[in-house]
Amino acid sequence: MAYSDCFNDLIREFSELPQVDAILLAGSRGAERADPDSDYDVYVYLNRALPVEQRKAITDRHCQMMELNNQFWETEDDGVLNDGVEIELIYRGLEWLEGELSRVVELHQVGVGYTTCFWANLLDSKILFDRTGKATELQSRFNVPYPPLLKQAIVDKCFPLMKAQIPAYYHQLKKALKREDRISVNHRIAEMLAAYFDMLFAVNEIPHPGEKRMLSLLLAKGNKFPVGLQDDLQQLLEGAATGGEELLAVVERMTIALQTLLEQEGLK
């Protein structure tokens, strides 16, 4: 894939800094599924701190605007290249990434939602620079089949939160609807969908691609879905907008269909 001159020049200048061990292009451009609205998701892996002033000197030459040192999720510089394409520069360490991937892929320690997104991020990335070969080593090390124990761990963690346990999203939604708390309703649905898609990507043995285009990527790459998946999701989102009691029936139906799928796959 060809990249613009300003992008290539920016990457080259960052790669010349001694603090930089590796540079990876992730997101839709790294996975070669970009559309006209896609930005550049660039992960700059450091061996020690890279001062903002050094980063600014480079981005000033190749970007028409830049928000330096955003700290909302990770350390980022977010802006627009001179060719008009948005770019995110995210700063991490390779040792940190190795630890996160080992914890999930090898030790099967899971969360509730987006469990394998760092794994997908690495596998889908294009390595643009790799000073020591460590990024290439990690990509090779973790390019493995989806571990059955990881799949089971995700299901065991997430499925009880659909309806079975006291803290389950179904019960939280029921309370929120009774209180007419529309903000809580939307929050609970978002959290439920995070757990729900975590399980669906696990069942299909697909590392989780992150929060964008989850359904379309699941349908394109997977082949194991609960009955009525798309219709139920549509009704769920419509119900979130209206806040009607029918939401509970949709969640119950989604839970039953998911349980049937998990039983078919020997996961329940």
Coordinates of N, CA, C and O in Angstrom, one line a residue, residues 90-229:
I90 N 0.3 7.2 18.9 CA 0.1 6.7 20.3 C 1.5 6.1 20.7 O 2.1 5.3 20.0
Y91 N 1.9 6.5 21.9 CA 3.2 6.1 22.4 C 3.1 5.0 23.5 O 2.4 5.2 24.5
R92 N 3.8 3.9 23.3 CA 3.8 2.8 24.2 C 5.2 2.2 24.3 O 6.1 2.7 23.7
G93 N 5.3 1.1 25.1 CA 6.5 0.4 25.1 C 6.3 -1.1 24.7 O 5.2 -1.6 25.0
L94 N 7.3 -1.7 24.1 CA 7.1 -3.1 23.6 C 7.0 -4.0 24.8 O 6.4 -5.1 24.7
E95 N 7.7 -3.7 25.9 CA 7.6 -4.6 27.1 C 6.2 -4.6 27.6 O 5.7 -5.6 28.0
W96 N 5.6 -3.4 27.6 CA 4.2 -3.3 28.1 C 3.3 -4.2 27.2 O 2.4 -4.9 27.7
L97 N 3.4 -4.0 25.9 CA 2.6 -4.8 24.9 C 2.8 -6.3 25.1 O 1.8 -7.1 25.1
E98 N 4.1 -6.7 25.3 CA 4.3 -8.1 25.5 C 3.6 -8.7 26.7 O 3.0 -9.7 26.7
G99 N 3.6 -7.9 27.8 CA 3.0 -8.3 29.0 C 1.5 -8.4 28.8 O 0.9 -9.4 29.3
E100 N 0.9 -7.4 28.2 CA -0.6 -7.5 27.9 C -1.0 -8.7 27.1 O -1.9 -9.4 27.4
L101 N -0.2 -9.0 26.0 CA -0.5 -10.1 25.2 C -0.3 -11.4 25.9 O -1.1 -12.4 25.7
S102 N 0.8 -11.5 26.6 CA 1.0 -12.8 27.3 C -0.1 -13.0 28.4 O -0.6 -14.2 28.5
R103 N -0.5 -12.0 29.0 CA -1.6 -12.1 30.1 C -2.9 -12.7 29.4 O -3.5 -13.6 30.0
V104 N -3.2 -12.2 28.2 CA -4.5 -12.7 27.6 C -4.3 -14.0 26.8 O -5.0 -14.9 27.0
V105 N -3.4 -13.9 25.9 CA -3.3 -15.0 24.9 C -2.7 -16.3 25.5 O -3.1 -17.4 25.2
E106 N -1.7 -16.1 26.4 CA -1.0 -17.3 27.0 C -1.5 -17.7 28.3 O -1.5 -18.9 28.7
L107 N -1.9 -16.7 29.2 CA -2.3 -17.0 30.5 C -3.9 -17.0 30.6 O -4.4 -17.4 31.7
H108 N -4.5 -16.5 29.6 CA -6.0 -16.6 29.5 C -6.7 -15.8 30.6 O -7.7 -16.2 31.1
Q109 N -6.1 -14.6 30.9 CA -6.7 -13.7 31.9 C -7.6 -12.7 31.1 O -7.1 -12.0 30.2
V110 N -8.9 -12.7 31.4 CA -9.8 -11.9 30.6 C -10.5 -10.8 31.4 O -10.5 -10.8 32.6
G111 N -11.2 -10.0 30.6 CA -12.0 -8.9 31.2 C -13.4 -9.1 30.7 O -13.9 -10.2 30.3
V112 N -14.2 -8.0 30.8 CA -15.6 -8.0 30.3 C -15.6 -7.0 29.1 O -15.8 -5.8 29.3
G113 N -15.5 -7.5 27.9 CA -15.5 -6.7 26.7 C -14.1 -6.4 26.2 O -13.2 -6.0 27.0
Y114 N -13.9 -6.5 24.9 CA -12.7 -6.1 24.2 C -11.4 -6.8 24.8 O -10.3 -6.3 24.7
T115 N -11.6 -8.1 25.2 CA -10.5 -8.8 25.8 C -9.3 -9.0 24.9 O -8.2 -8.8 25.4
T116 N -9.5 -9.2 23.7 CA -8.4 -9.6 22.8 C -8.1 -8.5 21.8 O -7.5 -8.7 20.7
C117 N -8.5 -7.2 22.1 CA -8.3 -6.1 21.1 C -6.8 -5.8 20.9 O -6.4 -5.5 19.8
F118 N -6.0 -5.9 21.9 CA -4.5 -5.6 21.7 C -3.9 -6.7 20.9 O -3.0 -6.4 20.1
W119 N -4.4 -7.9 21.0 CA -3.9 -9.0 20.1 C -4.3 -8.7 18.7 O -3.4 -8.8 17.8
A120 N -5.5 -8.4 18.4 CA -5.9 -8.0 17.1 C -5.2 -6.9 16.5 O -4.8 -6.8 15.4
N121 N -4.9 -5.9 17.4 CA -4.2 -4.7 17.0 C -2.8 -5.1 16.5 O -2.4 -4.6 15.4
L122 N -2.1 -5.9 17.2 CA -0.8 -6.4 16.8 C -0.8 -7.2 15.5 O 0.0 -6.9 14.5
L123 N -1.7 -8.1 15.4 CA -1.8 -9.0 14.3 C -2.1 -8.3 13.0 O -1.6 -8.6 11.9
D124 N -3.0 -7.2 13.1 CA -3.4 -6.5 11.9 C -2.5 -5.4 11.6 O -2.6 -4.7 10.5
S125 N -1.4 -5.1 12.4 CA -0.6 -4.0 12.1 C 0.5 -4.3 11.0 O 0.9 -5.4 10.9
K126 N 0.8 -3.2 10.4 CA 2.0 -3.2 9.5 C 3.2 -2.6 10.2 O 3.1 -1.5 10.8
I127 N 4.3 -3.4 10.2 CA 5.5 -2.9 10.9 C 6.2 -2.0 9.9 O 6.7 -2.4 8.9
L128 N 6.3 -0.7 10.3 CA 7.0 0.3 9.4 C 8.4 0.4 9.8 O 9.2 0.9 8.9
F129 N 8.8 0.2 11.0 CA 10.1 0.3 11.5 C 10.3 -0.6 12.7 O 9.4 -0.7 13.6
D130 N 11.4 -1.3 12.8 CA 11.6 -2.3 13.9 C 13.2 -2.4 14.1 O 13.9 -3.2 13.6
R131 N 13.6 -1.5 15.0 CA 15.1 -1.3 15.2 C 15.8 -2.6 15.6 O 16.8 -3.0 15.1
T132 N 15.2 -3.3 16.6 CA 15.8 -4.5 17.1 C 15.2 -5.8 16.7 O 15.7 -6.9 17.0
G133 N 14.1 -5.7 15.9 CA 13.4 -6.9 15.5 C 12.4 -7.4 16.5 O 11.7 -8.5 16.3
K134 N 12.2 -6.7 17.7 CA 11.3 -7.1 18.7 C 9.9 -7.1 18.3 O 9.1 -8.1 18.6
A135 N 9.4 -6.1 17.5 CA 8.1 -6.1 17.1 C 7.8 -7.3 16.2 O 6.7 -7.9 16.3
T136 N 8.7 -7.6 15.3 CA 8.5 -8.7 14.4 C 8.5 -10.0 15.2 O 7.6 -10.9 14.9
E137 N 9.3 -10.1 16.2 CA 9.3 -11.3 17.1 C 7.9 -11.5 17.8 O 7.4 -12.6 17.9
L138 N 7.4 -10.4 18.3 CA 6.1 -10.4 19.0 C 5.0 -10.8 18.0 O 4.1 -11.6 18.4
Q139 N 5.0 -10.2 16.8 CA 4.0 -10.6 15.9 C 4.0 -12.0 15.5 O 3.0 -12.7 15.3
S140 N 5.2 -12.6 15.4 CA 5.4 -14.0 15.1 C 4.9 -14.9 16.3 O 4.2 -15.9 16.1
R141 N 5.4 -14.5 17.5 CA 5.1 -15.3 18.7 C 3.6 -15.4 19.0 O 3.1 -16.4 19.4
F142 N 2.8 -14.3 18.7 CA 1.4 -14.3 19.0 C 0.5 -14.5 17.8 O -0.7 -14.4 17.9
N143 N 1.1 -14.9 16.7 CA 0.4 -15.3 15.5 C 0.1 -16.8 15.6 O 0.6 -17.7 15.0
V144 N -0.9 -17.1 16.5 CA -1.2 -18.5 16.9 C -2.7 -18.7 16.8 O -3.5 -17.7 16.8
P145 N -3.1 -19.9 16.7 CA -4.6 -20.2 16.7 C -5.2 -19.7 18.0 O -4.6 -19.6 19.1
Y146 N -6.5 -19.4 18.0 CA -7.2 -18.9 19.1 C -7.2 -20.0 20.2 O -7.7 -21.1 20.0
P147 N -6.7 -19.7 21.4 CA -6.6 -20.8 22.4 C -8.0 -21.2 22.9 O -8.8 -20.3 23.3
P148 N -8.3 -22.5 23.0 CA -9.6 -22.9 23.5 C -9.8 -22.5 24.9 O -10.9 -22.1 25.3
L149 N -8.8 -22.4 25.8 CA -8.9 -22.0 27.1 C -9.3 -20.5 27.2 O -10.0 -20.1 28.2
L150 N -8.8 -19.7 26.3 CA -9.1 -18.3 26.3 C -10.6 -18.1 25.9 O -11.3 -17.3 26.5
K151 N -11.0 -18.9 24.9 CA -12.4 -18.8 24.5 C -13.3 -19.2 25.6 O -14.3 -18.5 25.9
Q152 N -13.0 -20.2 26.3 CA -13.9 -20.7 27.4 C -13.8 -19.6 28.6 O -14.9 -19.3 29.2
A153 N -12.7 -19.0 28.8 CA -12.6 -18.0 29.9 C -13.4 -16.8 29.6 O -14.0 -16.3 30.5
I154 N -13.5 -16.4 28.3 CA -14.3 -15.2 28.0 C -15.8 -15.5 28.2 O -16.5 -14.7 28.7
V155 N -16.2 -16.7 27.7 CA -17.6 -17.1 27.9 C -17.9 -17.2 29.4 O -19.0 -16.7 29.9
D156 N -17.1 -17.8 30.2 CA -17.3 -18.0 31.6 C -17.4 -16.6 32.3 O -18.2 -16.5 33.3
K157 N -16.6 -15.7 31.9 CA -16.6 -14.4 32.5 C -17.8 -13.5 32.1 O -18.5 -12.9 32.9
C158 N -18.2 -13.6 30.8 CA -19.2 -12.7 30.3 C -20.6 -13.2 30.3 O -21.6 -12.4 30.5
F159 N -20.8 -14.5 30.0 CA -22.2 -14.9 29.9 C -23.1 -14.7 31.1 O -24.2 -14.3 31.0
P160 N -22.6 -15.0 32.3 CA -23.4 -14.8 33.5 C -23.9 -13.3 33.6 O -24.9 -13.1 34.3
L161 N -23.2 -12.4 33.0 CA -23.6 -11.0 33.1 C -24.7 -10.6 32.1 O -25.2 -9.5 32.1
M162 N -25.1 -11.6 31.3 CA -26.3 -11.3 30.4 C -27.6 -11.3 31.2 O -28.4 -10.3 31.2
K163 N -27.8 -12.4 32.0 CA -29.0 -12.4 32.8 C -28.9 -13.2 34.1 O -29.6 -13.0 35.1
A164 N -28.0 -14.2 34.2 CA -28.0 -15.2 35.2 C -27.6 -14.7 36.6 O -28.3 -15.1 37.6
Q165 N -26.7 -13.8 36.7 CA -26.2 -13.3 38.0 C -26.9 -12.1 38.5 O -27.5 -11.3 37.7
I166 N -26.8 -11.8 39.8 CA -27.5 -10.6 40.3 C -27.0 -9.3 39.6 O -27.8 -8.4 39.3
P167 N -25.7 -9.1 39.3 CA -25.3 -7.9 38.7 C -25.5 -7.8 37.2 O -25.1 -6.9 36.5
A168 N -26.2 -8.8 36.6 CA -26.4 -8.9 35.2 C -27.1 -7.7 34.6 O -27.8 -7.0 35.2
Y169 N -26.7 -7.5 33.3 CA -27.3 -6.3 32.6 C -28.8 -6.3 32.5 O -29.4 -5.3 32.5
Y170 N -29.4 -7.5 32.4 CA -30.8 -7.6 32.3 C -31.4 -7.0 33.5 O -32.4 -6.2 33.4
H171 N -31.0 -7.3 34.7 CA -31.5 -6.8 36.0 C -31.2 -5.3 36.1 O -32.1 -4.6 36.6
Q172 N -30.0 -4.9 35.7 CA -29.7 -3.5 35.8 C -30.6 -2.7 34.8 O -31.1 -1.6 35.2
L173 N -30.9 -3.2 33.6 CA -31.8 -2.5 32.7 C -33.2 -2.5 33.3 O -33.9 -1.4 33.1
K174 N -33.7 -3.5 33.9 CA -35.0 -3.5 34.5 C -35.2 -2.4 35.5 O -36.2 -1.7 35.5
K175 N -34.2 -2.2 36.4 CA -34.2 -1.2 37.4 C -34.2 0.2 36.7 O -34.9 1.1 37.1
A176 N -33.3 0.4 35.7 CA -33.2 1.6 35.0 C -34.5 2.0 34.3 O -34.9 3.2 34.3
L177 N -35.2 1.0 33.7 CA -36.5 1.3 33.0 C -37.5 1.7 34.0 O -38.3 2.6 33.8
K178 N -37.5 1.0 35.2 CA -38.5 1.3 36.2 C -38.3 2.7 36.7 O -39.3 3.5 37.0
R179 N -37.1 3.2 36.8 CA -36.8 4.5 37.3 C -36.9 5.6 36.2 O -36.7 6.8 36.4
E180 N -37.1 5.1 34.9 CA -37.2 6.0 33.7 C -35.8 6.7 33.6 O -35.8 7.9 33.3
D181 N -34.8 6.0 33.9 CA -33.4 6.6 33.8 C -32.8 6.2 32.5 O -32.1 5.2 32.3
R182 N -33.1 7.1 31.5 CA -32.7 6.8 30.1 C -31.1 6.8 29.9 O -30.6 6.0 29.1
I183 N -30.5 7.6 30.7 CA -29.0 7.6 30.6 C -28.5 6.2 31.1 O -27.6 5.6 30.4
S184 N -29.0 5.7 32.2 CA -28.5 4.4 32.7 C -28.9 3.3 31.7 O -28.1 2.4 31.5
V185 N -30.1 3.4 31.1 CA -30.5 2.4 30.1 C -29.4 2.3 29.0 O -29.0 1.2 28.6
N186 N -29.0 3.4 28.4 CA -28.1 3.4 27.3 C -26.7 2.9 27.8 O -26.0 2.2 27.1
H187 N -26.3 3.3 29.0 CA -25.1 2.8 29.5 C -25.1 1.3 29.7 O -24.1 0.6 29.3
R188 N -26.1 0.8 30.2 CA -26.2 -0.7 30.5 C -26.2 -1.4 29.1 O -25.6 -2.5 29.0
I189 N -26.9 -0.9 28.1 CA -26.9 -1.6 26.8 C -25.5 -1.6 26.2 O -25.1 -2.6 25.6
A190 N -24.8 -0.4 26.3 CA -23.4 -0.4 25.8 C -22.5 -1.4 26.4 O -21.7 -2.1 25.8
E191 N -22.6 -1.5 27.8 CA -21.8 -2.5 28.5 C -22.2 -3.9 28.1 O -21.3 -4.8 28.0
M192 N -23.5 -4.2 28.0 CA -23.9 -5.5 27.6 C -23.4 -5.9 26.2 O -22.9 -7.0 26.0
L193 N -23.4 -5.0 25.3 CA -23.0 -5.3 23.9 C -21.5 -5.5 23.9 O -21.0 -6.3 23.1
A194 N -20.7 -4.8 24.8 CA -19.3 -5.1 24.9 C -19.0 -6.5 25.3 O -18.2 -7.2 24.7
A195 N -19.7 -7.0 26.3 CA -19.6 -8.4 26.7 C -20.1 -9.4 25.7 O -19.5 -10.4 25.4
Y196 N -21.2 -9.0 25.1 CA -21.9 -9.9 24.0 C -20.9 -10.1 22.9 O -20.7 -11.3 22.4
F197 N -20.4 -9.0 22.3 CA -19.5 -9.2 21.2 C -18.1 -9.8 21.6 O -17.5 -10.5 20.8
D198 N -17.7 -9.6 22.8 CA -16.5 -10.3 23.3 C -16.7 -11.8 23.1 O -15.8 -12.6 22.7
M199 N -17.9 -12.3 23.5 CA -18.2 -13.7 23.4 C -18.3 -14.2 22.0 O -17.8 -15.2 21.6
L200 N -19.0 -13.4 21.1 CA -19.2 -13.8 19.7 C -17.9 -13.9 19.0 O -17.6 -14.8 18.2
F201 N -17.0 -12.9 19.2 CA -15.6 -13.0 18.6 C -14.9 -14.2 19.1 O -14.2 -14.9 18.3
A202 N -15.0 -14.5 20.4 CA -14.3 -15.7 20.9 C -14.9 -17.0 20.3 O -14.1 -17.9 19.9
V203 N -16.2 -17.1 20.2 CA -16.8 -18.3 19.6 C -16.3 -18.5 18.2 O -16.1 -19.6 17.8
N204 N -16.2 -17.4 17.5 CA -15.7 -17.5 16.1 C -14.2 -17.5 16.0 O -13.6 -17.5 14.9
E205 N -13.5 -17.5 17.1 CA -12.0 -17.6 17.2 C -11.4 -16.4 16.4 O -10.4 -16.6 15.6
I206 N -11.9 -15.2 16.6 CA -11.4 -14.0 15.9 C -11.0 -13.0 17.0 O -11.8 -12.7 17.9
P207 N -9.7 -12.6 17.0 CA -9.3 -11.6 17.9 C -10.2 -10.3 17.7 O -10.5 -9.9 16.6
H208 N -10.6 -9.7 18.8 CA -11.6 -8.6 18.8 C -11.0 -7.4 18.1 O -9.9 -6.9 18.5
P209 N -11.6 -6.9 17.1 CA -11.1 -5.8 16.3 C -11.2 -4.4 16.9 O -10.7 -3.4 16.4
G210 N -11.9 -4.3 18.1 CA -12.1 -3.0 18.7 C -13.5 -2.5 18.5 O -14.4 -3.2 18.1
E211 N -13.7 -1.2 18.9 CA -15.1 -0.7 19.0 C -15.7 -0.3 17.7 O -16.9 0.0 17.7
K212 N -15.0 -0.3 16.6 CA -15.5 0.2 15.3 C -15.9 -1.0 14.4 O -15.2 -1.9 14.3
R213 N -17.1 -0.9 13.8 CA -17.5 -1.8 12.7 C -17.5 -3.3 13.2 O -17.2 -4.2 12.5
M214 N -17.9 -3.5 14.5 CA -17.9 -4.8 15.1 C -18.8 -5.8 14.3 O -18.4 -6.9 14.0
L215 N -20.0 -5.3 14.1 CA -21.0 -6.3 13.5 C -20.5 -6.6 12.1 O -20.6 -7.8 11.7
S216 N -20.2 -5.7 11.3 CA -19.8 -6.0 9.9 C -18.6 -6.9 9.8 O -18.5 -7.8 9.0
L217 N -17.6 -6.6 10.7 CA -16.4 -7.5 10.7 C -16.7 -8.9 11.2 O -16.2 -9.9 10.7
L218 N -17.6 -9.0 12.2 CA -18.0 -10.3 12.7 C -18.7 -11.1 11.6 O -18.4 -12.3 11.3
L219 N -19.6 -10.4 10.9 CA -20.4 -11.1 9.8 C -19.4 -11.5 8.6 O -19.6 -12.5 8.0
A220 N -18.4 -10.7 8.4 CA -17.5 -10.9 7.3 C -16.6 -12.1 7.6 O -16.2 -12.9 6.7
K221 N -16.1 -12.1 8.8 CA -15.1 -13.1 9.2 C -15.6 -14.4 9.9 O -14.9 -15.4 9.8
G222 N -16.7 -14.3 10.5 CA -17.2 -15.4 11.3 C -18.2 -16.2 10.6 O -18.7 -15.9 9.5
N223 N -18.6 -17.3 11.2 CA -19.7 -18.2 10.6 C -20.5 -18.8 11.7 O -21.3 -19.8 11.4
K224 N -20.4 -18.4 12.9 CA -21.2 -18.9 14.0 C -21.9 -17.8 14.7 O -21.2 -17.0 15.4
F225 N -23.2 -17.7 14.6 CA -24.0 -16.6 15.1 C -25.2 -17.1 15.8 O -25.8 -18.1 15.4
P226 N -25.7 -16.3 16.8 CA -27.0 -16.7 17.4 C -28.1 -16.5 16.4 O -28.0 -15.6 15.5
V227 N -29.1 -17.2 16.5 CA -30.3 -17.0 15.6 C -30.9 -15.7 15.9 O -31.0 -15.2 17.0
G228 N -31.2 -15.0 14.8 CA -31.8 -13.7 14.9 C -30.9 -12.5 15.3 O -31.4 -11.5 15.7
L229 N -29.6 -12.7 15.1 CA -28.6 -11.8 15.6 C -28.9 -10.3 15.1 O -29.0 -9.4 15.9

